[in-house]
Short mmCIF file of C-alpha atoms and ligand atoms in Angstrom, two decimals:
data_model
loop_
_atom_site.label_atom_id
_atom_site.label_comp_id
_atom_site.label_asym_id
_atom_site.label_seq_id
_atom_site.Cartn_x
_atom_site.Cartn_y
_atom_site.Cartn_z
CA MET A 61 0.00 0.00 0.00
CA ARG A 62 1.58 3.28 -1.08
CA VAL A 63 1.18 6.66 0.52
CA ALA A 64 2.65 10.04 -0.38
CA LEU A 65 3.86 12.19 2.48
CA GLY A 66 3.93 15.87 1.60
CA VAL A 67 6.18 18.07 3.71
CA THR A 68 5.81 21.85 3.51
CA GLY A 69 7.94 24.66 4.89
CA GLY A 70 7.45 25.01 8.60
CA ILE A 71 9.50 24.45 11.74
CA ALA A 72 7.51 21.23 12.30
CA ALA A 73 8.94 19.74 9.08
CA TYR A 74 11.39 17.73 11.15
CA LYS A 75 8.48 15.92 12.83
CA ALA A 76 7.52 14.51 9.43
CA ALA A 77 10.58 12.26 9.70
CA GLU A 78 9.05 10.57 12.74
CA LEU A 79 5.69 10.33 10.97
CA LEU A 80 7.43 8.65 8.05
CA ARG A 81 8.83 6.02 10.40
CA VAL A 82 5.44 5.33 12.01
CA LEU A 83 3.80 4.92 8.60
CA GLN A 84 6.56 2.56 7.43
CA GLU A 85 6.35 0.61 10.65
CA LYS A 86 2.79 -0.19 9.65
CA GLY A 87 4.08 -1.70 6.42
CA LEU A 88 3.20 1.27 4.20
CA GLU A 89 5.47 2.28 1.33
CA VAL A 90 5.97 6.02 1.54
CA GLN A 91 6.93 8.44 -1.22
CA VAL A 92 8.05 11.73 0.29
CA VAL A 93 7.34 14.95 -1.59
CA MET A 94 8.82 18.21 -0.28
CA THR A 95 8.14 21.79 -1.23
CA ARG A 96 11.07 24.12 -1.82
CA HIS A 97 10.44 25.86 1.47
CA ALA A 98 10.41 22.54 3.33
CA CYS A 99 13.93 21.94 2.03
CA GLU A 100 15.01 25.08 3.90
CA PHE A 101 14.09 23.37 7.17
CA VAL A 102 15.08 19.73 6.58
CA ARG A 103 17.33 18.31 3.93
CA PRO A 104 15.70 15.88 1.48
CA LEU A 105 18.53 13.47 2.28
CA THR A 106 17.02 12.80 5.71
CA PHE A 107 13.78 11.60 4.13
CA ALA A 108 15.57 9.79 1.31
CA ALA A 109 17.64 7.83 3.82
CA LEU A 110 14.64 6.97 5.98
CA SER A 111 12.29 6.06 3.14
CA GLY A 112 14.88 4.34 0.98
CA ARG A 113 13.65 6.17 -2.10
CA LYS A 114 14.27 9.41 -3.92
CA VAL A 115 12.47 12.42 -2.46
CA ILE A 116 10.53 14.46 -5.00
CA THR A 117 11.12 18.19 -4.60
CA GLU A 118 10.54 19.67 -8.03
CA MET A 119 8.43 19.38 -11.14
CA PHE A 120 10.27 18.32 -14.28
CA GLY A 121 13.32 16.86 -12.61
CA GLY A 122 14.25 20.05 -10.77
CA ALA A 123 16.60 22.91 -11.31
CA GLY A 124 19.66 21.90 -13.28
CA GLY A 125 18.03 18.56 -14.05
CA GLU A 126 17.06 18.00 -17.67
CA ALA A 127 13.29 17.62 -18.07
CA ASN A 128 12.36 14.37 -19.77
CA VAL A 129 9.21 12.40 -20.50
CA GLU A 130 9.50 10.53 -17.24
CA SER A 131 9.86 13.65 -15.09
CA ALA A 132 7.08 15.42 -17.02
CA ILE A 133 4.53 12.79 -16.07
CA GLU A 134 5.93 11.81 -12.68
CA HIS A 135 3.13 13.57 -10.81
CA ILE A 136 0.58 11.49 -12.71
CA ALA A 137 2.46 8.26 -12.00
CA VAL A 138 2.63 9.07 -8.29
CA ALA A 139 -0.99 10.29 -8.28
CA GLN A 140 -2.15 6.93 -9.61
CA ALA A 141 0.08 4.79 -7.42
CA ILE A 142 -0.93 6.20 -4.04
CA GLU A 143 -3.85 5.30 -1.83
CA ALA A 144 -3.57 8.39 0.35
CA LEU A 145 -1.80 11.74 0.36
CA VAL A 146 -0.94 13.14 3.77
CA ILE A 147 0.51 16.62 4.11
CA ALA A 148 2.23 17.21 7.45
CA PRO A 149 3.03 19.89 8.33
CA ALA A 150 0.71 21.87 6.06
CA THR A 151 1.41 25.61 6.06
CA ALA A 152 -1.21 28.36 5.67
CA ASN A 153 0.11 28.90 2.16
CA THR A 154 -0.31 25.24 1.19
CA LEU A 155 -3.80 25.10 2.70
CA ALA A 156 -4.72 28.16 0.61
CA LYS A 157 -3.36 26.59 -2.54
CA LEU A 158 -5.14 23.31 -1.85
CA ALA A 159 -8.43 25.11 -1.19
CA HIS A 160 -8.23 26.92 -4.52
CA GLY A 161 -6.78 24.24 -6.73
CA ILE A 162 -3.54 26.09 -7.34
CA ALA A 163 -0.97 23.65 -8.68
CA ASP A 164 2.34 25.47 -8.90
CA ASP A 165 4.71 22.85 -7.53
CA PHE A 166 4.91 19.06 -7.40
CA LEU A 167 3.00 18.64 -4.15
CA THR A 168 0.05 20.86 -5.01
CA THR A 169 -0.08 19.42 -8.53
CA LEU A 170 -0.13 15.94 -7.05
CA ALA A 171 -3.00 16.97 -4.76
CA VAL A 172 -5.08 17.97 -7.80
CA ALA A 173 -3.98 15.02 -9.93
CA THR A 174 -4.75 12.26 -7.46
CA LYS A 175 -8.07 10.66 -6.63
CA ALA A 176 -6.61 9.33 -3.37
CA PRO A 177 -7.98 10.82 -0.15
CA LEU A 178 -6.15 13.81 1.28
CA ILE A 179 -5.20 14.28 4.92
CA VAL A 180 -3.73 17.58 6.09
CA ALA A 181 -2.11 18.35 9.42
CA PRO A 182 -1.75 22.13 9.63
CA ALA A 183 1.02 23.77 11.66
CA MET A 184 1.63 27.50 11.86
CA ASN A 185 1.68 30.58 14.05
CA VAL A 186 -1.55 31.04 16.06
CA ASN A 187 -2.49 34.26 14.27
CA MET A 188 -2.09 32.62 10.90
CA TRP A 189 -4.19 29.64 12.06
CA GLU A 190 -6.92 31.92 13.37
CA HIS A 191 -6.88 34.25 10.38
CA GLU A 192 -10.16 34.45 8.52
CA THR A 193 -8.64 33.27 5.24
CA THR A 194 -7.16 30.17 6.87
CA ARG A 195 -10.48 29.43 8.61
CA GLN A 196 -12.28 29.67 5.28
CA ASN A 197 -9.71 27.55 3.47
CA VAL A 198 -9.94 24.84 6.13
CA GLU A 199 -13.74 24.88 5.86
CA THR A 200 -13.51 24.61 2.08
CA LEU A 201 -11.22 21.60 2.41
CA ARG A 202 -13.43 19.96 5.03
CA ALA A 203 -16.47 20.41 2.80
CA ARG A 204 -14.49 18.55 0.14
CA LYS A 205 -14.03 15.62 2.54
CA VAL A 206 -10.38 16.40 3.20
CA ARG A 207 -9.42 15.02 6.59
CA VAL A 208 -8.03 17.85 8.72
CA VAL A 209 -5.98 16.83 11.76
CA GLU A 210 -6.40 19.89 13.98
CA PRO A 211 -3.24 21.43 15.39
CA ASP A 212 -2.61 21.29 19.13
CA GLU A 213 -2.42 24.23 21.46
CA GLY A 214 0.80 25.04 23.22
CA TYR A 215 4.06 26.85 23.01
CA LEU A 216 4.88 27.72 19.41
CA ALA A 217 8.33 28.09 17.89
CA CYS A 218 7.65 31.79 17.27
CA GLY A 219 7.44 32.32 21.02
CA MET A 220 3.66 32.69 21.17
CA THR A 221 1.29 30.32 22.89
CA GLY A 222 -1.93 29.08 21.28
CA ALA A 223 -3.28 26.76 18.60
CA GLY A 224 -0.99 25.99 15.70
CA ARG A 225 1.37 23.29 16.87
CA LEU A 226 1.42 20.23 14.62
CA ALA A 227 -0.80 17.48 16.06
CA SER A 228 1.09 14.55 17.57
CA VAL A 229 2.69 12.14 15.13
CA GLU A 230 0.40 9.41 16.54
CA ALA A 231 -2.72 11.47 15.84
CA VAL A 232 -1.67 12.17 12.26
CA ALA A 233 -0.71 8.53 11.67
CA GLN A 234 -4.01 7.39 13.17
CA ALA A 235 -5.91 9.61 10.73
CA VAL A 236 -3.97 8.06 7.83
CA PHE A 237 -4.70 4.53 9.06
CA GLU A 238 -8.39 5.32 9.43
CA VAL A 239 -8.61 6.83 5.97
CA LEU A 240 -6.89 3.74 4.53
CA GLY A 241 -9.27 1.48 6.41
CA LEU A 242 -6.45 -0.14 8.35
CA ARG A 243 -8.12 -1.70 11.33
CA GLU A 244 -6.51 -1.65 14.73
CA ASP A 245 -8.51 -4.60 15.99
CA LEU A 246 -5.47 -6.65 17.01
CA LYS A 247 -3.85 -3.92 19.05
CA ALA A 248 -4.06 -5.92 22.26
CA GLU A 249 -2.54 -9.07 20.73
CA THR A 250 0.98 -10.39 20.47
CA LEU A 251 0.97 -12.85 17.58
CA LEU A 252 3.55 -15.57 17.40
CA VAL A 253 3.62 -16.78 13.80
CA THR A 254 5.70 -19.61 12.37
CA ALA A 255 6.47 -19.67 8.67
CA GLY A 256 8.32 -21.51 5.96
CA PRO A 257 9.90 -24.94 5.81
CA THR A 258 12.57 -26.35 8.05
CA GLU A 259 15.80 -27.92 6.85
CA GLU A 260 17.06 -31.10 8.46
CA PRO A 261 20.72 -31.66 7.63
CA LEU A 262 21.96 -34.99 6.40
CA ASP A 263 25.59 -34.07 5.92
CA ALA A 264 27.71 -30.98 5.38
CA VAL A 265 25.91 -30.07 2.14
CA ARG A 266 22.60 -31.94 2.04
CA TYR A 267 19.34 -31.58 3.88
CA LEU A 268 15.74 -32.76 3.86
CA SER A 269 13.11 -30.08 3.44
CA ASN A 270 9.81 -29.38 1.72
CA ARG A 271 8.38 -26.98 -0.84
CA SER A 272 6.98 -24.43 1.60
CA SER A 273 7.77 -20.86 0.49
CA GLY A 274 6.78 -19.15 3.74
CA LYS A 275 4.32 -16.90 1.90
CA MET A 276 1.34 -17.81 4.08
CA GLY A 277 3.14 -17.14 7.36
CA TYR A 278 4.67 -13.89 6.10
CA ALA A 279 1.23 -12.75 4.92
CA LEU A 280 -0.14 -13.45 8.41
CA ALA A 281 2.69 -11.49 10.00
CA LYS A 282 2.18 -8.55 7.65
CA ALA A 283 -1.60 -8.49 8.07
CA GLY A 284 -1.30 -8.85 11.84
CA ARG A 285 1.15 -5.98 12.06
CA ARG A 286 -1.07 -3.77 9.93
CA ARG A 287 -3.95 -4.48 12.28
CA GLY A 288 -1.96 -3.28 15.25
CA ALA A 289 -0.64 -6.54 16.73
CA ARG A 290 2.88 -6.99 17.98
CA VAL A 291 4.22 -9.78 15.80
CA ILE A 292 6.99 -12.28 16.43
CA LEU A 293 7.75 -14.19 13.25
CA VAL A 294 9.72 -17.41 13.62
CA SER A 295 10.79 -18.27 10.12
CA GLY A 296 12.47 -21.22 8.52
CA PRO A 297 14.70 -20.53 5.49
CA THR A 298 12.83 -18.46 2.88
CA SER A 299 13.78 -15.91 0.26
CA LEU A 300 11.06 -13.50 1.37
CA GLU A 301 11.49 -9.92 2.50
CA PRO A 302 10.47 -9.74 6.18
CA PRO A 303 7.40 -7.52 6.71
CA ALA A 304 8.13 -4.12 8.26
CA GLY A 305 7.71 -3.77 11.98
CA VAL A 306 7.79 -7.45 12.94
CA THR A 307 10.33 -9.13 15.18
CA LEU A 308 11.95 -11.79 13.04
CA GLU A 309 13.71 -14.86 14.36
CA ARG A 310 15.33 -16.97 11.70
CA VAL A 311 15.74 -20.67 12.33
CA ARG A 312 16.78 -23.62 10.25
CA THR A 313 15.76 -26.93 11.79
CA ALA A 314 12.58 -28.12 13.50
CA GLU A 315 14.56 -28.27 16.73
CA GLU A 316 15.60 -24.61 16.38
CA MET A 317 12.04 -23.64 15.49
CA ALA A 318 10.77 -25.45 18.59
CA GLY A 319 13.31 -23.58 20.71
CA ALA A 320 12.34 -20.18 19.29
CA VAL A 321 8.61 -20.87 19.69
CA VAL A 322 8.97 -22.04 23.27
CA ALA A 323 11.16 -19.02 24.13
CA ASN A 324 8.49 -16.62 22.83
CA LEU A 325 5.44 -18.51 24.00
CA ASP A 326 4.91 -16.59 27.22
CA ALA A 327 4.77 -13.27 25.38
CA ALA A 328 2.19 -14.51 22.86
CA THR A 329 -1.56 -14.01 23.22
CA ALA A 330 -2.18 -15.96 20.02
CA VAL A 331 -0.06 -18.49 18.17
CA VAL A 332 -0.50 -19.21 14.47
CA MET A 333 1.50 -22.16 13.22
CA ALA A 334 1.77 -21.74 9.48
CA ALA A 335 5.20 -23.37 9.17
CA ALA A 336 5.57 -26.65 7.31
CA VAL A 337 7.76 -28.23 9.95
CA ALA A 338 9.61 -31.36 8.86
CA ASP A 339 8.11 -34.37 10.60
CA PHE A 340 11.30 -36.41 10.25
CA ARG A 341 15.00 -35.74 10.26
CA PRO A 342 18.03 -37.89 9.50
CA ALA A 343 18.84 -39.88 12.62
CA GLU A 344 22.46 -38.89 12.23
CA THR A 345 24.07 -35.89 10.61
CA ARG A 346 27.52 -36.31 9.13
CA ALA A 347 29.86 -33.41 9.62
CA ARG A 348 31.52 -34.13 6.27
CA LYS A 349 30.03 -34.67 2.84
CA ILE A 350 28.95 -38.24 2.19
CA LYS A 351 30.96 -39.35 -0.84
CA LYS A 352 29.23 -41.10 -3.71
CA ARG A 353 31.81 -43.87 -3.71
CA ASP A 354 30.95 -44.67 -0.08
CA GLY A 355 27.30 -45.16 -1.05
CA LEU A 356 24.21 -44.57 1.01
CA GLN A 357 22.00 -47.63 1.06
CA GLN A 358 19.62 -46.47 3.69
CA LEU A 359 18.54 -43.26 5.30
CA ARG A 360 17.44 -43.70 8.88
CA LEU A 361 14.99 -41.04 10.00
CA GLU A 362 13.68 -40.08 13.40
CA PRO A 363 10.70 -37.91 14.28
CA THR A 364 11.19 -34.21 15.01
CA ARG A 365 9.53 -32.44 17.91
CA ASP A 366 5.84 -31.81 17.32
CA ILE A 367 5.92 -28.12 18.19
CA LEU A 368 2.18 -27.60 18.03
CA GLY A 369 1.59 -30.72 20.09
CA GLU A 370 3.99 -29.46 22.76
CA ILE A 371 2.74 -25.92 23.06
CA VAL A 372 -0.91 -26.78 23.45
CA LYS A 373 0.02 -28.72 26.56
CA HIS A 374 1.45 -25.57 28.12
CA ARG A 375 -0.97 -23.00 26.79
CA ARG A 376 -2.13 -20.28 29.10
CA PRO A 377 -5.82 -19.49 29.58
CA GLY A 378 -6.90 -17.13 26.84
CA GLN A 379 -3.99 -17.99 24.58
CA LEU A 380 -5.44 -18.78 21.17
CA VAL A 381 -3.81 -21.45 19.04
CA VAL A 382 -4.37 -21.78 15.30
CA GLY A 383 -2.92 -24.71 13.35
CA PHE A 384 -2.60 -25.54 9.69
CA ALA A 385 -3.24 -28.81 7.97
CA ALA A 386 -1.72 -29.31 4.55
CA GLU A 387 -3.25 -32.48 3.21
CA THR A 388 -3.55 -34.48 0.04
CA ASP A 389 -6.32 -36.90 1.04
CA HIS A 390 -9.44 -36.70 3.22
CA VAL A 391 -8.55 -33.07 3.80
CA LEU A 392 -11.38 -31.96 6.07
CA GLU A 393 -11.58 -35.19 8.07
CA ASN A 394 -7.85 -35.11 8.76
CA ALA A 395 -7.95 -31.43 9.66
CA ALA A 396 -10.87 -31.93 12.06
CA GLN A 397 -9.05 -34.82 13.64
CA LYS A 398 -5.88 -32.72 14.19
CA LEU A 399 -8.01 -29.91 15.59
CA ARG A 400 -9.52 -32.25 18.19
CA ALA A 401 -6.32 -34.10 19.00
CA LYS A 402 -4.41 -30.87 19.64
CA ARG A 403 -7.37 -28.97 21.13
CA LEU A 404 -6.87 -26.04 18.77
CA ASP A 405 -9.15 -23.03 18.48
CA LEU A 406 -9.08 -23.17 14.71
CA ILE A 407 -7.40 -25.15 11.97
CA VAL A 408 -6.80 -23.96 8.43
CA ALA A 409 -7.15 -26.90 6.06
CA ASN A 410 -5.90 -26.89 2.54
CA ASP A 411 -5.67 -29.49 -0.14
CA VAL A 412 -2.19 -29.01 -1.53
CA THR A 413 -2.98 -31.03 -4.64
CA GLN A 414 -5.35 -28.33 -5.90
CA GLU A 415 -4.16 -25.82 -8.50
CA GLY A 416 -3.70 -22.44 -6.79
CA ALA A 417 -3.40 -23.87 -3.30
CA GLY A 418 -0.61 -24.84 -0.98
CA PHE A 419 3.09 -24.51 -0.95
CA ASP A 420 4.64 -22.29 -3.53
CA ALA A 421 1.52 -20.51 -4.77
CA ASP A 422 0.57 -16.87 -4.19
CA THR A 423 -3.00 -17.99 -3.63
CA ASN A 424 -4.58 -20.54 -1.37
CA ILE A 425 -7.86 -22.43 -1.23
CA ALA A 426 -8.46 -22.94 2.45
CA THR A 427 -11.27 -24.13 4.67
CA LEU A 428 -11.46 -22.91 8.24
CA VAL A 429 -12.52 -25.70 10.61
CA PHE A 430 -13.76 -24.89 14.13
CA PRO A 431 -14.04 -27.04 17.28
CA ASP A 432 -17.85 -26.93 17.18
CA GLY A 433 -17.83 -28.53 13.75
CA ARG A 434 -18.45 -25.33 11.79
CA GLN A 435 -16.58 -25.03 8.52
CA LYS A 436 -15.98 -21.98 6.36
CA ALA A 437 -14.75 -22.66 2.86
CA LEU A 438 -12.79 -19.71 1.51
CA GLY A 439 -12.62 -19.64 -2.26
CA LYS A 440 -9.34 -19.28 -4.11
CA MET A 441 -7.81 -16.03 -2.88
CA ALA A 442 -4.48 -14.29 -2.35
CA LYS A 443 -2.59 -15.55 0.70
CA PHE A 444 -2.78 -12.05 2.15
CA ASP A 445 -6.58 -12.20 1.99
CA VAL A 446 -6.58 -15.68 3.54
CA ALA A 447 -4.43 -14.20 6.32
CA GLN A 448 -6.96 -11.42 6.87
CA ARG A 449 -9.81 -13.98 7.13
CA ILE A 450 -7.86 -16.03 9.66
CA LEU A 451 -7.17 -12.91 11.72
CA ASP A 452 -10.88 -11.95 11.51
CA GLU A 453 -11.52 -15.27 13.27
CA VAL A 454 -8.90 -14.49 15.93
CA VAL A 455 -10.80 -11.25 16.62
CA ALA A 456 -14.13 -13.13 16.69
CA LEU A 457 -12.74 -15.80 19.04
CA ARG A 458 -11.44 -13.08 21.33
CA GLN A 459 -14.80 -11.33 21.32
CA ALA A 460 -16.49 -14.63 22.10
CA GLY A 461 -14.34 -14.73 25.24
CA GLY A 462 -11.52 -16.94 23.97
N1 CTP B 783 3.60 -28.88 13.18
C1 CTP B 783 4.44 -28.65 14.24
N2 CTP B 783 5.51 -29.41 14.48
C2 CTP B 783 5.80 -30.46 13.66
C3 CTP B 783 4.95 -30.74 12.58
C4 CTP B 783 3.85 -29.91 12.37
O1 CTP B 783 4.17 -27.70 14.99
N3 CTP B 783 6.88 -31.19 13.93
C5 CTP B 783 2.42 -28.01 12.98
C6 CTP B 783 2.34 -27.30 11.66
O2 CTP B 783 2.92 -26.01 11.74
C7 CTP B 783 0.84 -27.23 11.41
C8 CTP B 783 0.30 -28.45 12.12
O3 CTP B 783 1.31 -28.85 13.04
O4 CTP B 783 0.26 -26.09 12.01
C9 CTP B 783 -0.05 -29.60 11.26
O5 CTP B 783 1.04 -29.95 10.47
P1 CTP B 783 0.96 -31.23 9.51
O6 CTP B 783 2.33 -31.57 9.04
O7 CTP B 783 -0.12 -31.04 8.50
O8 CTP B 783 0.41 -32.32 10.48
P2 CTP B 783 1.06 -33.38 11.40
O9 CTP B 783 0.61 -33.12 12.78
O10 CTP B 783 2.52 -33.46 11.17
O11 CTP B 783 0.32 -34.70 10.90
P3 CTP B 783 0.46 -35.64 9.60
O12 CTP B 783 1.88 -35.70 9.24
O13 CTP B 783 -0.09 -36.92 10.07
O14 CTP B 783 -0.40 -35.03 8.55
#
């Protein structure tokens, strides 16, 4: 989800750096756009370093920069890519331009070019804030459904006291989250999520593993974080980018995964076990490579620790536990049986033989199975959407007193 953060020229411009971090922490991709005056207060480099992308300060590539087709239509590209535009701090001048559709720099042009909702957080001297023109401009913007995050009262940089201080970073961020429809319904939860496969070494170069990509667990971690949960992600080896704002613990073997889960169990209010943990490992691991000439007639395997089985024995009251069942035969019967045997609150069953379901796919076709026998078949959908549906059930279980 992409957001543009507009920074205009006021003392409070430096606070936009903190806002940027809070937005990113929520997993949002942020494109920073600064006015020329903003650059007098904070250098674009600060925002470029924090956001990891070029800061836009000028139309047409900027002074000295050669205008080209790309720079000439950049405002349209950004306008279409974003889902919200937040301007913080917004000066009296910028509010006036926004109210009247003046588009004389990149930021104000973007504001006219985008269909994304606009959030403004004004900050200025108290007299400027209370001036009749500013009042009227703010009313005009409000009437146009622009979300205005009112400034706070207090000591102002100009030495006066009154309204005009930029609202708190939390208040501005909250307004952005609300406008984007990002729920905060998991705020009270600490989610412990397992993801990916495990690797069980056979010798110095070989291991047993499975085709899990980790996508389902990472989607759960990302969705959980966006909904306000603290997230601890225990991940087997994957090539995925960890979602922003989650605590990541990388592990390799089932034994390591068990250790990391047990170590974090006390902190967790809900555990979601999306990892495809190896059920068996080589009974012995050779420190050196097994040579072809020495042969390997037999591979002796031993069971790994059943992490889910162990944790449910030690679960605290109110701790929710969600399991996964990846099956090829008798999918729902097997899932229901695992649910009962491990006394889970919910199990997510999927038939990995189906096209568009299971291990390496971006989509899944899952059925949620509950202890009271209820079943909810989710159609084929993106793993992120499956994650959201699972987390909806965590919220529902919590509301039901789980
Ligand atoms: N699981 C686990 N520890 C293991 C194996 C599995 O915690 N050693 C978890 C998985 O993360 C998943 C659930 O148990 O949430 C079910 O995994 P699955 O492999 O489908 O089931 P098993 O219990 O191993 O049963 P079976 O092999 O008979 O299907």
